[in-house]
mmCIF file of C-alpha atoms in Angstrom:
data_model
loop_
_atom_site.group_PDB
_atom_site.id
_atom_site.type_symbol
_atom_site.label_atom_id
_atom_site.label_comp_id
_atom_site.label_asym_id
_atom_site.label_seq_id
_atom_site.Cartn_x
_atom_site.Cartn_y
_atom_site.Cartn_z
ATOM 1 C CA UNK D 1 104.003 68.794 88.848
ATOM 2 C CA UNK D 2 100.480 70.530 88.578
ATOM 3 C CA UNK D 3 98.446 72.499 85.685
ATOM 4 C CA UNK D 4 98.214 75.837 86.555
ATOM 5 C CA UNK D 5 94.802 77.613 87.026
ATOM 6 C CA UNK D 6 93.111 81.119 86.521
ATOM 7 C CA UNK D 7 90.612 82.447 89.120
ATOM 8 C CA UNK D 8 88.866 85.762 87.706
ATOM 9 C CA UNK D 9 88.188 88.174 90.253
ATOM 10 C CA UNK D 10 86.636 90.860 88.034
ATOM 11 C CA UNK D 11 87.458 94.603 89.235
ATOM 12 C CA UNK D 12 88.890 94.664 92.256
ATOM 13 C CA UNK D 13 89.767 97.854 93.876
ATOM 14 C CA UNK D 14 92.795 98.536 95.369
ATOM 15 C CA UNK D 15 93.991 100.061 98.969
ATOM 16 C CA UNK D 16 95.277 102.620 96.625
ATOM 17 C CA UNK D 17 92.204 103.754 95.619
ATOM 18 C CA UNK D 18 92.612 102.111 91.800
ATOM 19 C CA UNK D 19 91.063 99.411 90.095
ATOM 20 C CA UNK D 20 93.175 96.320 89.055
ATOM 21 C CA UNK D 21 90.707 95.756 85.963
ATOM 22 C CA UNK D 22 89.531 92.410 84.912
ATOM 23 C CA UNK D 23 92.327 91.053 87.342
ATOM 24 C CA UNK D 24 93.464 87.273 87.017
ATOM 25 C CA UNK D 25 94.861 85.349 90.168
ATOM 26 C CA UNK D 26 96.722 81.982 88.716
ATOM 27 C CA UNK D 27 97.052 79.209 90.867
ATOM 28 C CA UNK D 28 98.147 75.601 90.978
ATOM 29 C CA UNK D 29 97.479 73.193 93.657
ATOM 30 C CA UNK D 30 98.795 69.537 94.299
ATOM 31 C CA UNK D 31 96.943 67.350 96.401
ATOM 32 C CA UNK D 32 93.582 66.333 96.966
ATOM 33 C CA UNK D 33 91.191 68.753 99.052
ATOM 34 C CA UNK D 34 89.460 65.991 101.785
ATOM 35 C CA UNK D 35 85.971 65.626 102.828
ATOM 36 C CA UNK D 36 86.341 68.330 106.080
ATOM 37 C CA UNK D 37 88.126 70.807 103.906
ATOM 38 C CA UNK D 38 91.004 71.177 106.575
ATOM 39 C CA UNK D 39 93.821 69.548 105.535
ATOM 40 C CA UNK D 40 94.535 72.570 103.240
ATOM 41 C CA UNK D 41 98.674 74.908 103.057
ATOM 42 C CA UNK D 42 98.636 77.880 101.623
ATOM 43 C CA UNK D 43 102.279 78.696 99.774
ATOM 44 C CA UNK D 44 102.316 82.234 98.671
ATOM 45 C CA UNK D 45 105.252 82.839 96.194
ATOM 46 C CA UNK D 46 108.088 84.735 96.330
ATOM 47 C CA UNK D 47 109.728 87.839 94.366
ATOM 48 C CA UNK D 48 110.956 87.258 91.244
ATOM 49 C CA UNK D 49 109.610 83.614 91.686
ATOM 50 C CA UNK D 50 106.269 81.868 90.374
ATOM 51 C CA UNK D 51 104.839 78.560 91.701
ATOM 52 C CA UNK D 52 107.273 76.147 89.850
ATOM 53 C CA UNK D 53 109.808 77.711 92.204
ATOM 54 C CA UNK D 54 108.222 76.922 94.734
ATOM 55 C CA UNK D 55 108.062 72.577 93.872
ATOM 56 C CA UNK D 56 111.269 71.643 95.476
ATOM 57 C CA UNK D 57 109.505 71.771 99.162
ATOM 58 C CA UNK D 58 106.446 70.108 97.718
ATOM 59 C CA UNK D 59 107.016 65.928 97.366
ATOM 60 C CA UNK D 60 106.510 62.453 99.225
ATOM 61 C CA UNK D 61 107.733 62.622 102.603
ATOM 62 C CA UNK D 62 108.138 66.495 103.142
ATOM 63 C CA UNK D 63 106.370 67.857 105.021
ATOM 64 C CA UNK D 64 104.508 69.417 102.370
ATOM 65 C CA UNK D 65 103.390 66.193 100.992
ATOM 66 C CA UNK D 66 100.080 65.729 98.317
ATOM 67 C CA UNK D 67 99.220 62.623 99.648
ATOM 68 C CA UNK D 68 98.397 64.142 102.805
ATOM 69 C CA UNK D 69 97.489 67.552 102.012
ATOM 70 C CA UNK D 70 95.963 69.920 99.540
ATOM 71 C CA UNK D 71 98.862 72.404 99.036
ATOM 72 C CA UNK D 72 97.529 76.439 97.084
ATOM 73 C CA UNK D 73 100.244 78.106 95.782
ATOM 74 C CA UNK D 74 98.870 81.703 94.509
ATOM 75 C CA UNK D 75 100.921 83.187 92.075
ATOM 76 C CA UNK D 76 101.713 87.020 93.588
ATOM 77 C CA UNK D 77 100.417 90.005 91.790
ATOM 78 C CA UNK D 78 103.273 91.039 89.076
ATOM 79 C CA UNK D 79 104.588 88.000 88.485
ATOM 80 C CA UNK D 80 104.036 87.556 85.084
ATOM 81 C CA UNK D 81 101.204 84.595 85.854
ATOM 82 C CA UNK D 82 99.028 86.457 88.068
ATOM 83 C CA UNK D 83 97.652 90.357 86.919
ATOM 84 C CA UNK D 84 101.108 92.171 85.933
ATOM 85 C CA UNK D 85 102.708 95.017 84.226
ATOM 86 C CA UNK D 86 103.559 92.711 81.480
ATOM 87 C CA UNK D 87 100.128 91.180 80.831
ATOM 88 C CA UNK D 88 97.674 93.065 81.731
ATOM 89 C CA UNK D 89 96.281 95.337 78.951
ATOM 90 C CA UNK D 90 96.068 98.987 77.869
ATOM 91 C CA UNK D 91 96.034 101.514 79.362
ATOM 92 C CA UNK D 92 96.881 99.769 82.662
ATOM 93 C CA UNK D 93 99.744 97.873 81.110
ATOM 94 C CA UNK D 94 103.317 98.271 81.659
ATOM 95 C CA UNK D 95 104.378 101.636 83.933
ATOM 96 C CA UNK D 96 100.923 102.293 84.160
ATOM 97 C CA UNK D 97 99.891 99.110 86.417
ATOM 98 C CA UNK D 98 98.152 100.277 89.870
ATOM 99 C CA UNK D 99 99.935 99.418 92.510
ATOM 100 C CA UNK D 100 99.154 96.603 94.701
ATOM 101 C CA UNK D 101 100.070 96.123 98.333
ATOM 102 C CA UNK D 102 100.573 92.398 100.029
ATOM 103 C CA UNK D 103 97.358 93.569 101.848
ATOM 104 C CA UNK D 104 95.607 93.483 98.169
ATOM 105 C CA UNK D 105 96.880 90.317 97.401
ATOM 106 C CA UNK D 106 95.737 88.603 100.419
ATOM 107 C CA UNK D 107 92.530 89.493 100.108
ATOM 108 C CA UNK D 108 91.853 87.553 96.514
ATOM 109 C CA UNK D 109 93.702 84.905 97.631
ATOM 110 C CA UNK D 110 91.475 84.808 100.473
ATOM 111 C CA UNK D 111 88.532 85.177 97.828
ATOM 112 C CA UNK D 112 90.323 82.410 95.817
ATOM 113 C CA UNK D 113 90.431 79.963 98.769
ATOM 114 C CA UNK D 114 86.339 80.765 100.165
ATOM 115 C CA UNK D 115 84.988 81.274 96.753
ATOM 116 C CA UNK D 116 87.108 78.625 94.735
ATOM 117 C CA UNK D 117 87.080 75.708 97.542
ATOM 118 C CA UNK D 118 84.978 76.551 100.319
ATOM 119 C CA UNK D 119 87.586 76.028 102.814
ATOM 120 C CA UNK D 120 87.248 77.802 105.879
ATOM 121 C CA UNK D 121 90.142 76.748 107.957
ATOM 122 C CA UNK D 122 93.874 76.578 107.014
ATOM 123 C CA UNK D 123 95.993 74.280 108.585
ATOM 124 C CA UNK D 124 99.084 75.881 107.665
ATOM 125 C CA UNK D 125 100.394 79.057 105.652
ATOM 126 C CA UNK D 126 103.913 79.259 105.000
ATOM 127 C CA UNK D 127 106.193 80.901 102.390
ATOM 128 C CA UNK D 128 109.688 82.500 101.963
ATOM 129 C CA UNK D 129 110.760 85.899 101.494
ATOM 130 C CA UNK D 130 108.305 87.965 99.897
ATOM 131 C CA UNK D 131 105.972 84.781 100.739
ATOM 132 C CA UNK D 132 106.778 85.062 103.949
ATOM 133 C CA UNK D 133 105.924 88.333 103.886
ATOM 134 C CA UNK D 134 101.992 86.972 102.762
ATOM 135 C CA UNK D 135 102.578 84.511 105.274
ATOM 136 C CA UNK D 136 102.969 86.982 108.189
ATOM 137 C CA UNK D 137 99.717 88.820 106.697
ATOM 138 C CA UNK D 138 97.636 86.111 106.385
ATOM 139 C CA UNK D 139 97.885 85.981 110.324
ATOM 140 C CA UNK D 140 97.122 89.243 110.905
ATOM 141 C CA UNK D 141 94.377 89.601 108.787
ATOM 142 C CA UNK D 142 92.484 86.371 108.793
ATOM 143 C CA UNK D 143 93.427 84.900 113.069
ATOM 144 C CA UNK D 144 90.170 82.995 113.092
ATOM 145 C CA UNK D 145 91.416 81.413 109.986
ATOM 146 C CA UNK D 146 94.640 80.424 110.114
ATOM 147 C CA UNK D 147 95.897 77.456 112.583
ATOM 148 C CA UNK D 148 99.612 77.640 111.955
ATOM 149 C CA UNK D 149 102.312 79.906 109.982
ATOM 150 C CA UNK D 150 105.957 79.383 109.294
ATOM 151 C CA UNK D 151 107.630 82.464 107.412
ATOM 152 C CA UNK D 152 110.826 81.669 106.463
ATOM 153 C CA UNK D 153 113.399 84.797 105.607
ATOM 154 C CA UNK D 154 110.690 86.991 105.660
ATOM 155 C CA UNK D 155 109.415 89.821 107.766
ATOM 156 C CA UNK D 156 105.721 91.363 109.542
ATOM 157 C CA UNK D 157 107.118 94.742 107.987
ATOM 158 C CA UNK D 158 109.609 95.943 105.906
ATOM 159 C CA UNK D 159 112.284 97.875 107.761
ATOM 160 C CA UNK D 160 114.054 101.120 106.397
ATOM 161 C CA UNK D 161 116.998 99.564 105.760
ATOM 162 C CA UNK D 162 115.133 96.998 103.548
ATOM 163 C CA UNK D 163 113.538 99.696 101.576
ATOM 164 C CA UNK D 164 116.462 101.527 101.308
ATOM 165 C CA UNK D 165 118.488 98.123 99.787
ATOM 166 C CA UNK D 166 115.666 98.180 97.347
ATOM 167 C CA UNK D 167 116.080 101.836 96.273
ATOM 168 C CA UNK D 168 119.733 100.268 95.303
ATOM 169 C CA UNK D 169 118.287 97.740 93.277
ATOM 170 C CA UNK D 170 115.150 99.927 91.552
ATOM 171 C CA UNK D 171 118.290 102.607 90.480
ATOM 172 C CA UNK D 172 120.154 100.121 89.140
ATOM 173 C CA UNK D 173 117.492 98.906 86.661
ATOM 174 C CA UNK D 174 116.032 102.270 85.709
ATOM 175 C CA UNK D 175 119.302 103.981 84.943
ATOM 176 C CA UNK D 176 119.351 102.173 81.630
ATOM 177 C CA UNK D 177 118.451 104.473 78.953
ATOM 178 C CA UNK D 178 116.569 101.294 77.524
ATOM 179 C CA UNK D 179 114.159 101.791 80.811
ATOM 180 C CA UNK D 180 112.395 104.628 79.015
ATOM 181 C CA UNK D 181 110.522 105.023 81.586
ATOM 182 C CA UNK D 182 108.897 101.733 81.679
ATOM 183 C CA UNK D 183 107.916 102.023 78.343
ATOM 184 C CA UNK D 184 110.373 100.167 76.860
ATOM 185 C CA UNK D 185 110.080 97.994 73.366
ATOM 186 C CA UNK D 186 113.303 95.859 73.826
ATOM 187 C CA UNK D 187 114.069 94.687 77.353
ATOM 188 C CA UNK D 188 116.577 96.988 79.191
ATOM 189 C CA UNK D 189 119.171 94.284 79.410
ATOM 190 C CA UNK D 190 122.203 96.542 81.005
ATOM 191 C CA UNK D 191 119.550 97.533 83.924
ATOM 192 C CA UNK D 192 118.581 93.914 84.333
ATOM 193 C CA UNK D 193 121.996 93.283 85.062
ATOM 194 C CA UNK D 194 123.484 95.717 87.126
ATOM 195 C CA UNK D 195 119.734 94.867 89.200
ATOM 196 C CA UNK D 196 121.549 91.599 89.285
ATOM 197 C CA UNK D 197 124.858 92.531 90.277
ATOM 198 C CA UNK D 198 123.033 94.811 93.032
ATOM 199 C CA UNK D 199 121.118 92.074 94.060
ATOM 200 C CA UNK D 200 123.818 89.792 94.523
ATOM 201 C CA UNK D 201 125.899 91.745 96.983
ATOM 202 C CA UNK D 202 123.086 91.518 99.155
ATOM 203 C CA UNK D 203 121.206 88.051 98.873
ATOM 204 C CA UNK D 204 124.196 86.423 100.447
ATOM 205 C CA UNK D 205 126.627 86.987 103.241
ATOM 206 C CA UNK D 206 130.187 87.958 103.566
ATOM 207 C CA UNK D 207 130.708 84.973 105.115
ATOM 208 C CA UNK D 208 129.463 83.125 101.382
ATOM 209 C CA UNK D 209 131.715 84.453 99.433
ATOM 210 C CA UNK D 210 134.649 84.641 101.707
ATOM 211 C CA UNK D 211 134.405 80.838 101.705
ATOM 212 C CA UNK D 212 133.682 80.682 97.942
ATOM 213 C CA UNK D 213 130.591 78.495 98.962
ATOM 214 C CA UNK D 214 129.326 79.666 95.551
ATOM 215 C CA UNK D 215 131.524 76.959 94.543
ATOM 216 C CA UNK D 216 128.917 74.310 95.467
ATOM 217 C CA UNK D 217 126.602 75.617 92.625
ATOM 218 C CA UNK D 218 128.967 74.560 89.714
ATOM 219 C CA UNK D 219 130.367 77.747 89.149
ATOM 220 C CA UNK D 220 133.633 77.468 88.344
ATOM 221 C CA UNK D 221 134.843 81.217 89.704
ATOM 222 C CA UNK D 222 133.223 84.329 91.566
ATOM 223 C CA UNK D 223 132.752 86.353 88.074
ATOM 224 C CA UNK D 224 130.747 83.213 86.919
ATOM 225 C CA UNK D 225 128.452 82.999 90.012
ATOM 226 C CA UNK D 226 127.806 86.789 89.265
ATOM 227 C CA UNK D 227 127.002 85.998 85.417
ATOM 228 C CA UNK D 228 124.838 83.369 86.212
ATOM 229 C CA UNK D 229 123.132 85.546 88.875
ATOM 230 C CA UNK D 230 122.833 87.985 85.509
ATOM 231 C CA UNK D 231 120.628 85.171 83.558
ATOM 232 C CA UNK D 232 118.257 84.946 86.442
ATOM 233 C CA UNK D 233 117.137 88.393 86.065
ATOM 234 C CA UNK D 234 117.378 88.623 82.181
ATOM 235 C CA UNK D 235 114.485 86.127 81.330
ATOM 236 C CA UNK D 236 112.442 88.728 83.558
ATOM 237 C CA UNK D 237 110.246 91.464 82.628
ATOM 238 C CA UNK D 238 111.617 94.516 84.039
ATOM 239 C CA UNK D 239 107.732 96.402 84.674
ATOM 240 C CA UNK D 240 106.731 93.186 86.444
ATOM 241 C CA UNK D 241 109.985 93.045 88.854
ATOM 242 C CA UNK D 242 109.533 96.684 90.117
ATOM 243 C CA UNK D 243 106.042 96.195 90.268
ATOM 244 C CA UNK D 244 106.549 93.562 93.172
ATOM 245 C CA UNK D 245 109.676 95.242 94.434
ATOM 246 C CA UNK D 246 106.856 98.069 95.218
ATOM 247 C CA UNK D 247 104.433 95.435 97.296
ATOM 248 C CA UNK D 248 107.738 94.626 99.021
ATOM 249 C CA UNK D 249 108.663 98.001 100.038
ATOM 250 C CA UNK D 250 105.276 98.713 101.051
ATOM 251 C CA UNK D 251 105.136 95.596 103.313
ATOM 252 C CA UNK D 252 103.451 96.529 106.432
ATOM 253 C CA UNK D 253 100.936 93.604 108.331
ATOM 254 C CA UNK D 254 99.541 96.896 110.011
ATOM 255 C CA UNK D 255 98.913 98.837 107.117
ATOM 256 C CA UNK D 256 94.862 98.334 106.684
ATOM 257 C CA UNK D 257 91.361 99.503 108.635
ATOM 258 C CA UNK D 258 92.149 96.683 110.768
ATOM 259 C CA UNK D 259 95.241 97.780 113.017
ATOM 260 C CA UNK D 260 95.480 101.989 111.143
ATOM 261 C CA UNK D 261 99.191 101.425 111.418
ATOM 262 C CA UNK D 262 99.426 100.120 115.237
ATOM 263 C CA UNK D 263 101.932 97.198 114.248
ATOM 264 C CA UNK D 264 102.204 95.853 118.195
ATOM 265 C CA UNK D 265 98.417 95.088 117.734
ATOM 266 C CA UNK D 266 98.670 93.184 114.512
ATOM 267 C CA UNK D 267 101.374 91.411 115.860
ATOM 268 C CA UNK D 268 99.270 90.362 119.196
ATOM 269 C CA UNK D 269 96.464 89.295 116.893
ATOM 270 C CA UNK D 270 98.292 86.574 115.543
ATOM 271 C CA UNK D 271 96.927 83.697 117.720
ATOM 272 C CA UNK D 272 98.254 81.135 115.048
ATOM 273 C CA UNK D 273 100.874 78.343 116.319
ATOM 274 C CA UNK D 274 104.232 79.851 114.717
ATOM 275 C CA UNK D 275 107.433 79.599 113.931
ATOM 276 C CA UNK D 276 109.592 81.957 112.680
ATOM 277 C CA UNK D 277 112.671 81.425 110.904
ATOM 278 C CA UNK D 278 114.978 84.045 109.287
ATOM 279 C CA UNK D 279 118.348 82.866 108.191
ATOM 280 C CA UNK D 280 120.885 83.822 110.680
ATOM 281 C CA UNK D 281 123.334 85.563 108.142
ATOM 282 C CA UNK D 282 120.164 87.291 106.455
ATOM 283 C CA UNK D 283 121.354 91.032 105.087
ATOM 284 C CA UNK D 284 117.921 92.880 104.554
ATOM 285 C CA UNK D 285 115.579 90.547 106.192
ATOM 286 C CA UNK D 286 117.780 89.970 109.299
ATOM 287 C CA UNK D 287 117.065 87.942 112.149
ATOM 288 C CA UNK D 288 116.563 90.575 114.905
ATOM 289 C CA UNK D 289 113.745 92.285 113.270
ATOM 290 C CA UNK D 290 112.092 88.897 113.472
ATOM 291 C CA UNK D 291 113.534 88.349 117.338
ATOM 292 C CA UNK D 292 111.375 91.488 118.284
ATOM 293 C CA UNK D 293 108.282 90.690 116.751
ATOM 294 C CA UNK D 294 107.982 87.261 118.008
ATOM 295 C CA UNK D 295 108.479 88.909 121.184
ATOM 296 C CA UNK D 296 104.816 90.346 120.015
ATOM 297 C CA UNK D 297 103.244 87.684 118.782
ATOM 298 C CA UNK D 298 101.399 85.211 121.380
ATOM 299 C CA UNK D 299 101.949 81.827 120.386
ATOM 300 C CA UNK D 300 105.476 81.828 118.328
ATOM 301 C CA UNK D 301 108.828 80.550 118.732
ATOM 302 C CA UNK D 302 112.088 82.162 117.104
ATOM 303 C CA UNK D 303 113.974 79.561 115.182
ATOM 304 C CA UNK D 304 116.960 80.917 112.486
ATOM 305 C CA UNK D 305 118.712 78.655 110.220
ATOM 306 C CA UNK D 306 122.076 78.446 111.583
ATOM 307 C CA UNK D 307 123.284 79.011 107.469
ATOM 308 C CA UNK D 308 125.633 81.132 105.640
ATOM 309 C CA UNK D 309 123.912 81.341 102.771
ATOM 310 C CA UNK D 310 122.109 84.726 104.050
ATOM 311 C CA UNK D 311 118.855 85.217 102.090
ATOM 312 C CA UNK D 312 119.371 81.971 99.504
ATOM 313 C CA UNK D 313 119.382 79.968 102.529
ATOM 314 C CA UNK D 314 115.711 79.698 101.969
ATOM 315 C CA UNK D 315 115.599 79.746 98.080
ATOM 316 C CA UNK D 316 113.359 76.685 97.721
ATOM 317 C CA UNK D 317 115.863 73.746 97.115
ATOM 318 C CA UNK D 318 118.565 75.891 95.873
ATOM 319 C CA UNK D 319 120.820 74.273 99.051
ATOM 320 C CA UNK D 320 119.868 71.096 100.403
ATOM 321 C CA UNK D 321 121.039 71.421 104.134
ATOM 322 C CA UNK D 322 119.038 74.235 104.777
ATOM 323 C CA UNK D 323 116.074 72.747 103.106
ATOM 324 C CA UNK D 324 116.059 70.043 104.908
ATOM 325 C CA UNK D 325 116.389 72.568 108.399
ATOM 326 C CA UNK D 326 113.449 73.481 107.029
ATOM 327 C CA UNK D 327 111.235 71.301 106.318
ATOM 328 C CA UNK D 328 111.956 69.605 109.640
ATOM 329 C CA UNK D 329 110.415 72.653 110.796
ATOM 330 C CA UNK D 330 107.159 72.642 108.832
ATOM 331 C CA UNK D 331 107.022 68.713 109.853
ATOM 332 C CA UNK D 332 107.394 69.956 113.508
ATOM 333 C CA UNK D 333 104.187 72.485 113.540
ATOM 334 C CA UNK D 334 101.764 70.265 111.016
ATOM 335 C CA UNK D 335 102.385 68.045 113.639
ATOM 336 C CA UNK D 336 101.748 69.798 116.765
#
């Protein structure tokens, strides 16, 4: 739908005290920007995902439509787009990538979207998952900035029991004597797989597979939903997936100079107009850690997707009910 783009944001140093060298933030946008500069989304992708994945709630009469706004989707550090493990070059290539916190890749998108465009309002951010993740960040950090957020499956902090999933997956991956270490020549396919097979006891419910609603995706049996689940993960790089599985676990709208760990407060700063919607059959992102911190934030309403697709439930078109729940929503708050 859109070229893709490359903002250079030279050295930037890192909350970890490293330098991302030479570091690259690709973009694409759809849209035109208008004369006021405020009719401007911000769509943060998600793990695993770059902004292609993102297209199927970008179109004509969603909510997220071009001929009314001017939709940024920032491709997330270790993607494979954006600065990553797999393309950045020696010797901070591969295992020896800094790492980079959501707080880190906030702050060049915000340099993307002053620098680049000029824009000094955003109407709207909104994202899913690991998006939503941004999302939730962007209204900490930037309150004065941001008029409205909708994260969707996504959450102000990552809980213990999210990391702790994610320990799972990171196991699975780097038990393959391929791994090396991260300094691997040939992919380590058997790690990319059992990932996979990690990954998919978790990104739906019990309640999905007990009704074979995996069905619906033109599998023809459970082992073939799992197989197919296998060829997501194999076209990725395996550097680049733990990379942003890191930013993940280290989610935390309160970790920064701002709010020195005092998560209440960076939830109370969010003056944005929000709502928040985790899928109600969500496994690691589930919906009472988003029940409590709307109960923190000033100006947000708790909305889940009534959905038994757990996490896929907002996978960017992947089912078209929810979608739709969805995008309903972000029609609702552009509107309000």
């Amino acid at each position: 739908m859109s070229d893709e783009h490359v903002f250079e944001l030279g050295d930037v140093v890192l909350q970890s005290g490293m330098t991302l060298r030479d570091a690259k933030l690709v973009y694409t946008t759809y849209g035109t920007l208008n004369r006021r500069r405020d009719n401007v989304i911000l769509f943060p992708t998600f793990y695993g995902g770059q902004h292609p994945q993102n297209e199927p709630m970008i179109g004509p009469g969603m909510a997220l439509d071009p001929a009314v706004y001017f939709i940024i989707v920032p491709n997330m550090f270790g993607n494979g787009l954006s600065s990553s493990p797999s393309n950045t070059p020696p010797p901070y290539d591969r295992a020896r990538f800094p790492p980079v916190t959501l707080y880190d890749n906030i702050m060049c998108q915000h340099r993307l979207v002053t620098e680049q465009f000029g824009v000094e309002r955003l109407a709207l951010v909104t994202g899913f998952s690991m998006g939503a993740q941004q999302t939730f960040h962007w209204g900490a950090l930037f309150p004065d900035m941001v008029e409205r957020i909708l994260p969707w499956c996504g959450s102000a902090r990552t809980s213990r029991h999210n990391f702790v999933f994610l320990e799972g997956v990171k196991a699975a991956l780097t038990a393959d004597d391929a791994w090396r270490g991260g300094w691997y020549d040939t992919p380590p396919t058997k790690g990319l797989r059992a990932l996979a097979r990690v990954y998919s006891g978790w990104v739906v419910s019990q309640a999905f597979y007990r009704e074979q609603t995996y069905l619906q995706l033109g599998t023809a049996s459970l082992e073939d939903f799992l197989v197919m689940q296998e060829g997501r993960r194999l076209n990725s790089d395996a550097n680049n997936l733990l990379a942003m599985l890191w930013s993940w676990q280290q989610g935390d709208i309160s970790a920064n100079d701002m709010y020195n760990g005092d998560f209440e407060k960076a939830l109370g700063a969010i003056s944005a107009k929000a709502i928040v919607m985790p899928s109600q059959t969500d496994l690691y992102f589930p919906p009472e850690d988003n029940e409590w911190e709307v109960q923190h934030m000033p100006n947000a309403e708790f909305r889940p997707i009534p959905s038994i697709w757990g996490h896929m439930a907002g996978s960017p078109g992947v089912n078209p009910v929810d979608t739709a729940f969805i995008d309903r929503a972000l029609k609702e708050l552009l509107t309000s």
